[in-house]
C-alpha angles and dihedrals in degrees: 000000000000119000111262091240094054096087089053093048095044095090092048092049092047091050092049091047091051093051090049091054093047091047094051091047091051091049090051093051112087118242115263114259118238113262107256118234112255115265112246112254125229093266093054092044092052091046092054090047090054094049093044092052090051092048091049093046089235105149095177092052089048090051091051092047091052092045091049093056106287112152113229088210096047122131122230105258127218102257132128092259092048092048090052089056091048090053090064093070123073101166101119099227096041091046089053093052093047094048107034112013115101117217095023103157135204090251091056089049094048090049092049095053095040099246099157098176090052091050091053093046094048092049090050089051091056104267111160111237090197097052114123129209115248102239107038100012094235118162138192096266092052091049091052092045093050089059096039096245098156097171091055090047089056091050092050091047092048094243111156127196108273094019120134098269091055091059093067132064136169127206121196116196108202094191095055095031092229137124128210125198124201134189108198101319097330122102107229098184147336124215142178115252138191113220133186121307122238095272093048105027125186106250114238117230147096116290142169125226102248102170139022123204123181090203123020135166122204115251090205106040132032093254137124115225110192120190090017118190107192116214120222095332089296131136094257139056145133120312144145115282147133117306113223101170090240137056107291110138131104090252104297124108108248119209131190107270095246091052093044091052091048094049092046089059095039108043119074125214107273096043114146116243117189118195117191 
């Protein structure tokens, strides 16, 4: 005869027996293997080879990578080899473009790091100098201008030695608040200027005129900027404006209106402007 408590314990025993069976089955089943990372395809491998050759300054290796199927417009993929290349660069803006910008091309990268032979080779291979990245619409000329690579800027703008833009140059002297313009070795004019005030100084440096706008309005300050000559894709340049006799602008170099109008008509895109 069954013990009188057996009917009451039967559900508990059955539940325990079920857990025991499940536990032994789970123990018998082998542990799942980790999912392997996907193997980079040929396109990704070629893209990394192109970027690595540019980074290493190895023109012959770049030539071979392009001849073997490397795409001059390829993006840097997210693979272990590509991430190792990204880790070489600590400049904040360049690191951002390499890590997060979509559509950042080998030509943009070569322009940013000043690799002139790579720029020439990529252009010869069909890279588009006007192509823009998808997120921030950066382009090769802007990348070269950001780093001050004037020779690469000239290549990207199609400016050859001895061409018309190379015959002109402008020098802005911040101390004397004057500008001088040359054509070849002849001084065409000198003019007073009004540069940036102490809180918004005009940055010294060597720039190229990259854009000309008959009428322009600042996107930062409530200011009109007629006859605007943008310098190296930056947010400042030469334009007509009030003359104070001392630094008083938001960073641009103001010219008397007559002079600004004359220079706007005279100076071609690609003219060198030196501010010192």
